Amino acid sequence: MNILVLNAGSSSLKYQLINIETQTVLAKGICERVGSADSFHKHGIDENEVVIDTPMQDHTEAMKVVLDTLTSGPHAAISSMDEIDAIGHRIVQGGKYFDRSVLIDDDVVSRIDELAELAPLHNKAALMGIDACRTYMPDKPMVAVFDSAYFQTLPPKAFMYGIPYEYYEKYGVRKYGAHGTSHRYIAERAADFIDEPLEDLKIITCHLGNGCSMSAIDHGIAVDTSMGLTPLDGLIMGTRSGAIDPAISTFIMEHEGLTPSQMSDVLNKKSGLLGISGVSNDMRDLRKASEEGNERAQLAYEMYSNSVKKYIGQYIAVMGGVDVIVLTAGVGENCDKMRRMIFAGLQPLGIELDFERNKERGGEREISTDESRVQILVIPTDEEYMIARDTFEIVQETLQEELGERRIA
Ligand code: ADP
C-alpha cells in the first residue's frame, strides 16, 4: 500500500510517498512560500533533490504540483494517482476530541476547524491540505494524525494550569502538548532497541530540534510533557522562549508598548537561542561562535542544556525513576557537545554518558556506558513513517469492517 503523507504549514506543504509494506520512501519534497511570488518546490531524496521555481498561489495549487511531479515528468515515482492508496495528514491540534488517529470525514473536518483557535496557522493549513486532496482525489481514504493525541493520557494534575478553572471550561485552556507522533515513535523504538516491553519501562523522551519538547512515558503511557497549550512552553528552543515567569510578558508589553501579537512574536520568533545569543537559532552556528569566544553564544548553550537537565530531574521525580532516556531530532541526534553538557553531573542519578560512544554518528545507538543504570539512546525520529503506519492500520480496519458489514447484510 502506498501512502501519501502530508504536512501542511501556513506557507508550506511537505510530502512523502511511502510504501508501507517495504517501508521505503518512494519520493519526498516540500513546496515552500506557497502564496507568495517566489514560491518554489524541492523534490527528491538526498543528493537527487531538485529545486524548481513554481508558482503556487495556495495549497490547492501546491497539491497539484505535488501530484503532477509524483506521477509525470522526469521525477515521477508512480505512473498515476491510482497508485496512491491513502493519504495521511499531520494535524497539530486535536484538542480534547482526538486521543488517536482517525479516518477523516465531515465531522472530523469541522472539529479540526473548531480547534484552529488553539493552533491557528497549523490547523487552518492542514484543512487546506485536506481540501486540496478532496479536490484531486475525492475517493481516497484520508487519515488525520494529531500531534497532541499522544498526550491525551496526561492526568489532570499534569495538564491543568494554576489559573481560574473557568478558563479551562470556557476556552479549553490546558496543556495539550505537541510533537506527540515523534515521542510515540522514539519511545516504541527505544523499547524495541533494548528488547524490553514498552509497558515495563520508565522512559524520558527528548525531541531536540528547532522546536524542543520532552515527555515522561511511564509504562507505555505519556504522563507529562513540556509543551503546553501551545508549543511555546517548556524547554528553551531555537527561537521560542520556553517556560518563563508569566509576568514577564505584561512587564515587557507595558515597557516596550507592544500589542499581544507583537509580544507573541517576541516569544515565538525572537527568543530562545537566537534571542539570548544574538547570533543564530542554529546550534551549529552557536557552537562555532561559542568556540570562538562569544560569551552570549556560550550562555545560550549553557541555558539550553540546563533547561533539558531540569526536565530530566522533573520527570524522574514524576515517574519515581527512569530506565531509558531517548534523544532525537537535529540537536538530539547530532550535537555531541550538547549531549555532553546535558548529562554532565547526572552520574549520581545512575545516568552515565560514554564519551566515546557519544562521538559516534549514525542511526539508532546507545551512548551510555555499560555500567550506567539508565540507558541513554539516540533514535532518529520518523514522524512520516508513523503517520503512514497509522493511516495504513486505520484504512485496513475500515476495509475489514466494511467487508464484515457486507457479509452480515
Ligand atoms: P525542526 O524542529 O525544524 O524539524 P531539526 O530537527 O531539523 O528541526 O533540528 C534543527 C536543529 O538541529 C538546528 O538547531 C541545527 O543547528 C541542529 N543540528 C542539525 N545538525 C547538527 C549538527 N551536526 N550539530 C549540531 N546541531 C545540529
CSV table of C-alpha atoms and ligand atoms in Angstrom, one decimal:
chain,number,residue,atom,x,y,z
A,1,MET,CA,0.0,0.0,0.0
A,2,ASN,CA,1.4,3.5,-1.0
A,3,ILE,CA,0.5,6.2,1.5
A,4,LEU,CA,1.0,9.9,0.7
A,5,VAL,CA,1.9,11.7,3.9
A,6,LEU,CA,1.2,15.4,4.0
A,7,ASN,CA,2.3,18.0,6.5
A,8,ALA,CA,0.9,21.4,5.6
A,9,GLY,CA,2.3,24.5,7.2
A,10,SER,CA,0.9,28.0,6.8
A,11,SER,CA,3.0,28.6,3.7
A,12,SER,CA,4.4,25.2,3.0
A,13,LEU,CA,3.4,21.7,2.0
A,14,LYS,CA,5.7,18.8,2.9
A,15,TYR,CA,5.1,15.4,1.5
A,16,GLN,CA,6.4,11.8,1.4
A,17,LEU,CA,5.1,8.9,-0.6
A,18,ILE,CA,5.8,5.8,1.5
A,19,ASN,CA,5.3,2.1,0.6
A,20,ILE,CA,4.2,0.7,3.9
A,21,GLU,CA,4.9,-2.9,3.2
A,22,THR,CA,8.5,-2.3,2.2
A,23,GLN,CA,8.9,0.7,4.5
A,24,THR,CA,10.5,2.7,1.6
A,25,VAL,CA,10.2,6.3,0.8
A,26,LEU,CA,9.4,6.4,-2.9
A,27,ALA,CA,9.5,10.2,-3.1
A,28,LYS,CA,9.5,13.3,-0.9
A,29,GLY,CA,9.7,17.0,-1.1
A,30,ILE,CA,8.4,20.4,0.0
A,31,CYS,CA,6.6,23.3,-1.6
A,32,GLU,CA,7.7,26.5,0.1
A,33,ARG,CA,6.5,30.1,0.3
A,34,VAL,CA,3.1,28.9,-1.0
A,35,GLY,CA,1.0,32.0,-1.7
A,36,SER,CA,3.9,34.4,-2.4
A,37,ALA,CA,5.5,35.4,-5.7
A,38,ASP,CA,8.8,33.5,-5.0
A,39,SER,CA,7.3,30.1,-4.2
A,40,PHE,CA,9.4,27.1,-5.1
A,41,HIS,CA,9.3,23.3,-4.9
A,42,LYS,CA,12.0,21.0,-3.7
A,43,HIS,CA,11.6,17.4,-4.7
A,44,GLY,CA,13.8,14.3,-4.4
A,45,ILE,CA,15.7,12.2,-2.0
A,46,ASP,CA,19.1,13.4,-0.7
A,47,GLU,CA,21.6,14.1,-3.5
A,48,ASN,CA,18.9,13.7,-6.1
A,49,GLU,CA,17.0,16.7,-4.8
A,50,VAL,CA,16.0,19.3,-7.4
A,51,VAL,CA,14.6,22.8,-6.7
A,52,ILE,CA,12.1,24.1,-9.2
A,53,ASP,CA,10.7,27.6,-9.1
A,54,THR,CA,6.9,27.0,-9.4
A,55,PRO,CA,4.1,29.5,-9.0
A,56,MET,CA,1.7,28.3,-6.2
A,57,GLN,CA,-0.9,30.7,-5.1
A,58,ASP,CA,-2.4,28.4,-2.5
A,59,HIS,CA,-2.3,24.9,-1.1
A,60,THR,CA,-4.7,23.6,-3.8
A,61,GLU,CA,-2.1,24.6,-6.4
A,62,ALA,CA,0.7,23.2,-4.3
A,63,MET,CA,-1.1,19.9,-4.1
A,64,LYS,CA,-1.5,19.9,-7.9
A,65,VAL,CA,2.3,20.5,-8.3
A,66,VAL,CA,3.0,17.6,-5.9
A,67,LEU,CA,0.7,15.2,-7.7
A,68,ASP,CA,2.0,16.2,-11.1
A,69,THR,CA,5.6,15.7,-10.0
A,70,LEU,CA,4.8,12.3,-8.4
A,71,THR,CA,3.0,11.0,-11.5
A,72,SER,CA,4.7,12.5,-14.5
A,73,GLY,CA,7.9,14.0,-15.9
A,74,PRO,CA,11.5,13.3,-15.1
A,75,HIS,CA,10.9,12.8,-11.3
A,76,ALA,CA,7.9,10.6,-11.4
A,77,ALA,CA,7.7,8.0,-8.7
A,78,ILE,CA,4.4,6.3,-9.8
A,79,SER,CA,2.6,6.2,-13.1
A,80,SER,CA,-0.7,7.6,-11.9
A,81,MET,CA,-2.7,8.7,-8.9
A,82,ASP,CA,-4.3,5.2,-8.8
A,83,GLU,CA,-1.1,4.1,-7.1
A,84,ILE,CA,-1.8,6.3,-4.1
A,85,ASP,CA,-3.9,4.1,-1.8
A,86,ALA,CA,-4.5,6.5,1.1
A,87,ILE,CA,-3.4,9.9,2.5
A,88,GLY,CA,-2.2,10.6,6.0
A,89,HIS,CA,-2.4,14.2,7.2
A,90,ARG,CA,-0.3,15.6,10.1
A,91,ILE,CA,-2.6,17.8,12.3
A,92,VAL,CA,-1.0,19.8,15.1
A,93,GLN,CA,-4.0,20.3,17.4
A,94,GLY,CA,-6.6,17.6,18.1
A,95,GLY,CA,-7.6,19.2,21.4
A,96,LYS,CA,-9.7,17.0,23.7
A,97,TYR,CA,-11.5,15.4,20.8
A,98,PHE,CA,-8.8,13.1,19.5
A,99,ASP,CA,-6.7,10.7,21.5
A,100,ARG,CA,-5.7,8.7,18.5
A,101,SER,CA,-5.6,9.0,14.7
A,102,VAL,CA,-8.9,8.8,12.8
A,103,LEU,CA,-10.4,8.4,9.4
A,104,ILE,CA,-11.3,11.9,8.1
A,105,ASP,CA,-15.0,12.7,7.5
A,106,ASP,CA,-17.0,15.9,7.6
A,107,ASP,CA,-17.3,15.7,11.4
A,108,VAL,CA,-13.5,15.4,11.8
A,109,VAL,CA,-13.0,18.3,9.5
A,110,SER,CA,-15.3,20.5,11.5
A,111,ARG,CA,-13.6,19.6,14.7
A,112,ILE,CA,-10.2,20.4,13.2
A,113,ASP,CA,-11.7,23.8,12.2
A,114,GLU,CA,-13.1,24.4,15.6
A,115,LEU,CA,-9.7,23.7,17.2
A,116,ALA,CA,-7.9,26.2,14.9
A,117,GLU,CA,-8.2,28.8,17.6
A,118,LEU,CA,-5.6,26.8,19.6
A,119,ALA,CA,-3.2,26.4,16.6
A,120,PRO,CA,-4.3,29.0,14.1
A,121,LEU,CA,-1.6,28.6,11.5
A,122,HIS,CA,-1.3,24.9,11.6
A,123,ASN,CA,-4.9,23.6,11.7
A,124,LYS,CA,-6.0,26.0,9.0
A,125,ALA,CA,-3.1,24.9,6.8
A,126,ALA,CA,-4.0,21.2,7.4
A,127,LEU,CA,-7.6,22.0,6.4
A,128,MET,CA,-6.3,23.5,3.1
A,129,GLY,CA,-4.4,20.3,2.5
A,130,ILE,CA,-7.4,18.1,3.2
A,131,ASP,CA,-9.5,20.3,0.9
A,132,ALA,CA,-6.9,20.1,-1.9
A,133,CYS,CA,-6.9,16.3,-1.6
A,134,ARG,CA,-10.7,16.2,-1.8
A,135,THR,CA,-10.5,18.2,-4.9
A,136,TYR,CA,-8.0,16.0,-6.7
A,137,MET,CA,-8.5,12.6,-5.1
A,138,PRO,CA,-12.1,12.6,-3.8
A,139,ASP,CA,-12.3,8.8,-3.4
A,140,LYS,CA,-9.1,8.2,-1.5
A,141,PRO,CA,-9.4,7.4,2.2
A,142,MET,CA,-7.7,10.1,4.4
A,143,VAL,CA,-6.5,9.8,8.0
A,144,ALA,CA,-5.7,12.6,10.5
A,145,VAL,CA,-2.7,12.0,12.7
A,146,PHE,CA,-2.7,14.5,15.6
A,147,ASP,CA,0.5,15.8,17.3
A,148,SER,CA,-1.4,16.3,20.5
A,149,ALA,CA,-3.2,12.9,20.6
A,150,TYR,CA,-0.4,11.0,22.4
A,151,PHE,CA,-0.7,13.3,25.4
A,152,GLN,CA,-4.4,12.9,26.0
A,153,THR,CA,-3.4,10.3,28.6
A,154,LEU,CA,-1.9,13.0,30.8
A,155,PRO,CA,-3.7,13.2,34.2
A,156,PRO,CA,-5.5,16.4,35.1
A,157,LYS,CA,-2.7,17.2,37.7
A,158,ALA,CA,-0.3,17.4,34.8
A,159,PHE,CA,-2.5,19.1,32.1
A,160,MET,CA,-4.2,21.8,34.2
A,161,TYR,CA,-2.7,25.2,34.9
A,162,GLY,CA,-2.9,27.1,38.2
A,163,ILE,CA,-5.3,29.7,36.8
A,164,PRO,CA,-9.0,30.1,37.3
A,165,TYR,CA,-10.8,26.9,36.4
A,166,GLU,CA,-13.3,28.8,34.3
A,167,TYR,CA,-10.7,29.4,31.5
A,168,TYR,CA,-10.4,25.7,31.1
A,169,GLU,CA,-14.2,25.3,31.0
A,170,LYS,CA,-14.7,28.3,28.7
A,171,TYR,CA,-11.8,28.1,26.3
A,172,GLY,CA,-10.2,24.7,26.9
A,173,VAL,CA,-7.0,26.3,28.3
A,174,ARG,CA,-4.9,23.3,29.4
A,175,LYS,CA,-1.8,21.5,28.3
A,176,TYR,CA,-2.2,19.6,25.1
A,177,GLY,CA,1.5,19.1,24.2
A,178,ALA,CA,3.0,18.7,20.7
A,179,HIS,CA,5.5,16.5,18.8
A,180,GLY,CA,3.4,13.5,20.1
A,181,THR,CA,4.0,11.5,17.0
A,182,SER,CA,7.8,11.8,17.4
A,183,HIS,CA,7.7,11.0,21.2
A,184,ARG,CA,5.5,7.9,20.5
A,185,TYR,CA,7.8,6.7,17.8
A,186,ILE,CA,11.1,7.1,19.7
A,187,ALA,CA,9.5,5.5,22.9
A,188,GLU,CA,8.4,2.5,20.8
A,189,ARG,CA,11.7,2.2,19.0
A,190,ALA,CA,13.7,2.6,22.3
A,191,ALA,CA,11.8,-0.4,23.8
A,192,ASP,CA,12.4,-2.4,20.7
A,193,PHE,CA,16.1,-1.4,20.7
A,194,ILE,CA,16.7,-2.6,24.2
A,195,ASP,CA,14.4,-5.6,23.7
A,196,GLU,CA,12.1,-4.8,26.6
A,197,PRO,CA,8.3,-4.3,26.6
A,198,LEU,CA,7.3,-0.6,26.5
A,199,GLU,CA,4.9,-1.4,29.3
A,200,ASP,CA,7.7,-2.3,31.6
A,201,LEU,CA,9.7,0.9,31.2
A,202,LYS,CA,10.0,4.4,32.5
A,203,ILE,CA,11.2,6.5,29.6
A,204,ILE,CA,12.1,10.1,29.2
A,205,THR,CA,11.9,11.2,25.5
A,206,CYS,CA,13.7,14.4,24.3
A,207,HIS,CA,12.8,15.9,20.9
A,208,LEU,CA,15.6,18.5,20.5
A,209,GLY,CA,15.3,20.2,17.1
A,210,ASN,CA,14.4,23.8,16.3
A,211,GLY,CA,11.3,23.1,18.4
A,212,CYS,CA,12.1,21.2,21.6
A,213,SER,CA,10.0,19.1,23.9
A,214,MET,CA,10.3,16.3,26.4
A,215,SER,CA,8.0,13.8,27.8
A,216,ALA,CA,7.7,11.3,30.6
A,217,ILE,CA,6.3,7.9,29.5
A,218,ASP,CA,5.5,5.7,32.4
A,219,HIS,CA,4.9,2.0,31.4
A,220,GLY,CA,3.9,3.0,27.9
A,221,ILE,CA,1.6,5.9,29.0
A,222,ALA,CA,2.5,9.5,28.5
A,223,VAL,CA,2.1,11.2,31.9
A,224,ASP,CA,3.7,14.6,31.3
A,225,THR,CA,5.1,16.7,28.5
A,226,SER,CA,6.9,20.0,28.4
A,227,MET,CA,4.9,21.8,25.7
A,228,GLY,CA,1.6,23.3,26.8
A,229,LEU,CA,-1.5,24.9,25.4
A,230,THR,CA,0.8,25.9,22.6
A,231,PRO,CA,4.3,24.8,21.6
A,232,LEU,CA,5.8,27.8,23.3
A,233,ASP,CA,6.0,26.2,26.8
A,234,GLY,CA,8.8,24.1,28.3
A,235,LEU,CA,12.4,24.0,27.0
A,236,ILE,CA,14.4,26.8,25.6
A,237,MET,CA,14.2,26.3,21.8
A,238,GLY,CA,15.7,27.8,18.6
A,239,THR,CA,13.6,31.0,18.7
A,240,ARG,CA,11.0,30.2,21.4
A,241,SER,CA,11.5,31.2,25.0
A,242,GLY,CA,10.1,28.1,26.6
A,243,ALA,CA,8.8,28.5,30.2
A,244,ILE,CA,9.3,31.9,31.7
A,245,ASP,CA,7.8,33.9,34.5
A,246,PRO,CA,4.3,34.7,33.0
A,247,ALA,CA,4.6,38.2,34.5
A,248,ILE,CA,7.5,38.9,32.0
A,249,SER,CA,5.0,39.2,29.2
A,250,THR,CA,3.0,42.0,30.7
A,251,PHE,CA,6.1,43.7,32.0
A,252,ILE,CA,7.7,43.9,28.5
A,253,MET,CA,4.4,44.8,26.8
A,254,GLU,CA,4.0,47.7,29.1
A,255,HIS,CA,7.6,48.9,28.9
A,256,GLU,CA,8.0,48.4,25.1
A,257,GLY,CA,4.4,49.3,24.2
A,258,LEU,CA,3.8,46.0,22.5
A,259,THR,CA,0.5,44.6,21.4
A,260,PRO,CA,-0.4,41.0,22.3
A,261,SER,CA,0.5,39.8,18.8
A,262,GLN,CA,3.8,41.6,18.9
A,263,MET,CA,4.6,40.1,22.3
A,264,SER,CA,3.7,36.7,20.9
A,265,ASP,CA,6.2,37.3,18.0
A,266,VAL,CA,8.9,38.2,20.5
A,267,LEU,CA,8.4,35.0,22.5
A,268,ASN,CA,7.9,32.7,19.5
A,269,LYS,CA,10.3,34.1,16.9
A,270,LYS,CA,12.9,36.3,18.6
A,271,SER,CA,13.7,34.4,21.8
A,272,GLY,CA,15.4,31.1,22.7
A,273,LEU,CA,18.9,30.5,21.4
A,274,LEU,CA,18.5,33.4,18.9
A,275,GLY,CA,17.3,35.9,21.5
A,276,ILE,CA,19.9,35.0,24.1
A,277,SER,CA,22.9,34.8,21.7
A,278,GLY,CA,22.0,37.4,19.2
A,279,VAL,CA,23.9,35.1,16.8
A,280,SER,CA,21.5,32.4,15.5
A,281,ASN,CA,18.9,29.9,16.3
A,282,ASP,CA,21.0,27.2,14.7
A,283,MET,CA,23.0,25.1,17.1
A,284,ARG,CA,25.9,24.7,14.6
A,285,ASP,CA,26.4,28.5,14.4
A,286,LEU,CA,26.2,28.8,18.2
A,287,ARG,CA,28.8,26.1,18.7
A,288,LYS,CA,31.2,27.8,16.3
A,289,ALA,CA,30.5,31.3,17.9
A,290,SER,CA,31.0,29.9,21.5
A,291,GLU,CA,34.2,28.2,20.5
A,292,GLU,CA,35.4,31.5,19.1
A,293,GLY,CA,34.8,33.1,22.5
A,294,ASN,CA,31.3,34.6,22.0
A,295,GLU,CA,30.1,34.7,25.6
A,296,ARG,CA,26.4,35.1,24.8
A,297,ALA,CA,26.6,32.1,22.5
A,298,GLN,CA,28.2,30.1,25.3
A,299,LEU,CA,25.5,31.3,27.7
A,300,ALA,CA,22.7,30.2,25.3
A,301,TYR,CA,24.4,26.8,25.1
A,302,GLU,CA,24.5,26.5,28.8
A,303,MET,CA,20.9,27.7,29.3
A,304,TYR,CA,19.7,25.2,26.7
A,305,SER,CA,21.4,22.2,28.3
A,306,ASN,CA,20.4,23.3,31.8
A,307,SER,CA,16.8,23.5,30.6
A,308,VAL,CA,16.9,19.9,29.4
A,309,LYS,CA,18.7,18.8,32.5
A,310,LYS,CA,16.0,20.3,34.7
A,311,TYR,CA,13.2,18.4,32.9
A,312,ILE,CA,15.1,15.2,33.3
A,313,GLY,CA,15.1,15.8,37.0
A,314,GLN,CA,11.4,16.7,37.0
A,315,TYR,CA,10.4,13.6,35.1
A,316,ILE,CA,12.5,11.3,37.2
A,317,ALA,CA,10.5,12.7,40.2
A,318,VAL,CA,7.2,12.4,38.3
A,319,MET,CA,7.8,8.7,37.5
A,320,GLY,CA,9.8,7.8,40.6
A,321,GLY,CA,12.8,6.8,38.4
A,322,VAL,CA,13.8,6.3,34.8
A,323,ASP,CA,15.1,3.3,32.8
A,324,VAL,CA,15.8,4.9,29.5
A,325,ILE,CA,16.4,8.4,28.2
A,326,VAL,CA,16.0,8.8,24.4
A,327,LEU,CA,17.2,11.8,22.3
A,328,THR,CA,16.1,12.7,18.8
A,329,ALA,CA,15.8,15.5,16.2
A,330,GLY,CA,18.5,17.8,14.8
A,331,VAL,CA,20.3,18.6,18.1
A,332,GLY,CA,19.5,15.4,19.9
A,333,GLU,CA,20.7,13.2,17.1
A,334,ASN,CA,23.8,15.2,16.0
A,335,CYS,CA,25.2,17.5,18.7
A,336,ASP,CA,27.6,15.5,20.8
A,337,LYS,CA,28.7,18.6,22.7
A,338,MET,CA,25.2,19.5,23.8
A,339,ARG,CA,24.6,15.9,24.9
A,340,ARG,CA,27.8,16.0,26.9
A,341,MET,CA,26.6,19.2,28.7
A,342,ILE,CA,23.1,17.8,29.3
A,343,PHE,CA,24.4,14.7,31.0
A,344,ALA,CA,27.3,16.3,32.9
A,345,GLY,CA,26.8,15.8,36.6
A,346,LEU,CA,24.0,13.3,36.4
A,347,GLN,CA,26.2,10.3,37.4
A,348,PRO,CA,24.8,10.3,41.0
A,349,LEU,CA,21.4,9.5,39.4
A,350,GLY,CA,22.8,6.5,37.6
A,351,ILE,CA,23.0,8.3,34.3
A,352,GLU,CA,26.5,7.9,32.7
A,353,LEU,CA,27.3,9.1,29.3
A,354,ASP,CA,30.0,7.2,27.4
A,355,PHE,CA,32.2,9.9,25.8
A,356,GLU,CA,33.5,7.8,23.0
A,357,ARG,CA,30.1,6.4,22.1
A,358,ASN,CA,28.7,9.9,22.3
A,359,LYS,CA,31.0,11.0,19.5
A,360,GLU,CA,29.9,8.2,17.1
A,361,ARG,CA,27.4,9.1,14.4
A,362,GLY,CA,24.8,7.0,12.7
A,363,GLY,CA,21.3,5.6,13.3
A,364,GLU,CA,19.8,4.1,16.4
A,365,ARG,CA,22.5,3.7,19.1
A,366,GLU,CA,23.3,3.6,22.8
A,367,ILE,CA,25.5,6.3,24.1
A,368,SER,CA,25.6,5.4,27.8
A,369,THR,CA,28.3,3.3,29.5
A,370,ASP,CA,27.8,-0.4,30.1
A,371,GLU,CA,27.7,0.4,33.8
A,372,SER,CA,25.1,3.1,33.5
A,373,ARG,CA,21.9,2.1,35.4
A,374,VAL,CA,19.9,4.3,32.9
A,375,GLN,CA,20.4,3.6,29.2
A,376,ILE,CA,20.8,6.7,27.0
A,377,LEU,CA,19.8,6.2,23.4
A,378,VAL,CA,19.8,8.2,20.3
A,379,ILE,CA,16.9,7.3,18.0
A,380,PRO,CA,16.4,9.3,14.7
A,381,THR,CA,12.8,10.2,14.6
A,382,ASP,CA,10.5,9.3,11.8
A,383,GLU,CA,7.1,11.1,12.1
A,384,GLU,CA,6.2,10.5,8.5
A,385,TYR,CA,6.6,6.7,8.9
A,386,MET,CA,4.3,6.9,12.0
A,387,ILE,CA,1.7,8.8,10.0
A,388,ALA,CA,1.9,6.3,7.2
A,389,ARG,CA,1.6,3.4,9.6
A,390,ASP,CA,-1.4,4.9,11.4
A,391,THR,CA,-3.0,5.6,8.0
A,392,PHE,CA,-2.4,2.0,6.9
A,393,GLU,CA,-3.8,0.5,10.0
A,394,ILE,CA,-6.9,2.6,10.1
A,395,VAL,CA,-7.6,2.1,6.4
A,396,GLN,CA,-7.2,-1.7,6.8
A,397,GLU,CA,-9.5,-1.7,9.8
A,398,THR,CA,-12.1,0.2,7.9
A,399,LEU,CA,-11.9,-2.1,4.9
A,400,GLN,CA,-12.3,-5.1,7.2
A,401,GLU,CA,-15.3,-3.6,9.0
A,402,GLU,CA,-16.9,-2.8,5.6
A,403,LEU,CA,-16.3,-6.3,4.5
A,404,GLY,CA,-17.8,-7.7,7.7
A,405,GLU,CA,-20.9,-5.5,7.4
A,406,ARG,CA,-21.4,-6.6,3.8
A,407,ARG,CA,-21.1,-10.3,4.9
A,408,ILE,CA,-23.8,-9.7,7.6
A,409,ALA,CA,-26.0,-7.9,5.1
B,1,ADP,P1,12.9,21.1,13.1
B,1,ADP,O1,12.4,21.3,14.5
B,1,ADP,O2,12.9,22.3,12.3
B,1,ADP,O3,12.5,19.8,12.4
B,1,ADP,P2,15.5,19.8,13.3
B,1,ADP,O4,15.1,18.5,13.9
B,1,ADP,O5,15.9,19.7,11.8
B,1,ADP,O6,14.5,20.9,13.4
B,1,ADP,O7,16.7,20.4,14.1
B,1,ADP,C1,17.3,21.6,13.8
B,1,ADP,C2,18.4,21.9,14.7
B,1,ADP,O8,19.3,20.8,14.7
B,1,ADP,C3,19.2,23.2,14.4
B,1,ADP,O9,19.4,23.9,15.6
B,1,ADP,C4,20.5,22.6,13.9
B,1,ADP,O10,21.5,23.5,14.2
B,1,ADP,C5,20.6,21.4,14.7
B,1,ADP,N1,21.6,20.5,14.1
B,1,ADP,C6,21.5,19.8,12.9
B,1,ADP,N2,22.7,19.1,12.7
B,1,ADP,C7,23.5,19.4,13.7
B,1,ADP,C8,24.9,19.1,14.0
B,1,ADP,N3,25.6,18.3,13.2
B,1,ADP,N4,25.4,19.6,15.1
B,1,ADP,C9,24.7,20.4,15.9
B,1,ADP,N5,23.4,20.8,15.7
B,1,ADP,C10,22.9,20.3,14.6
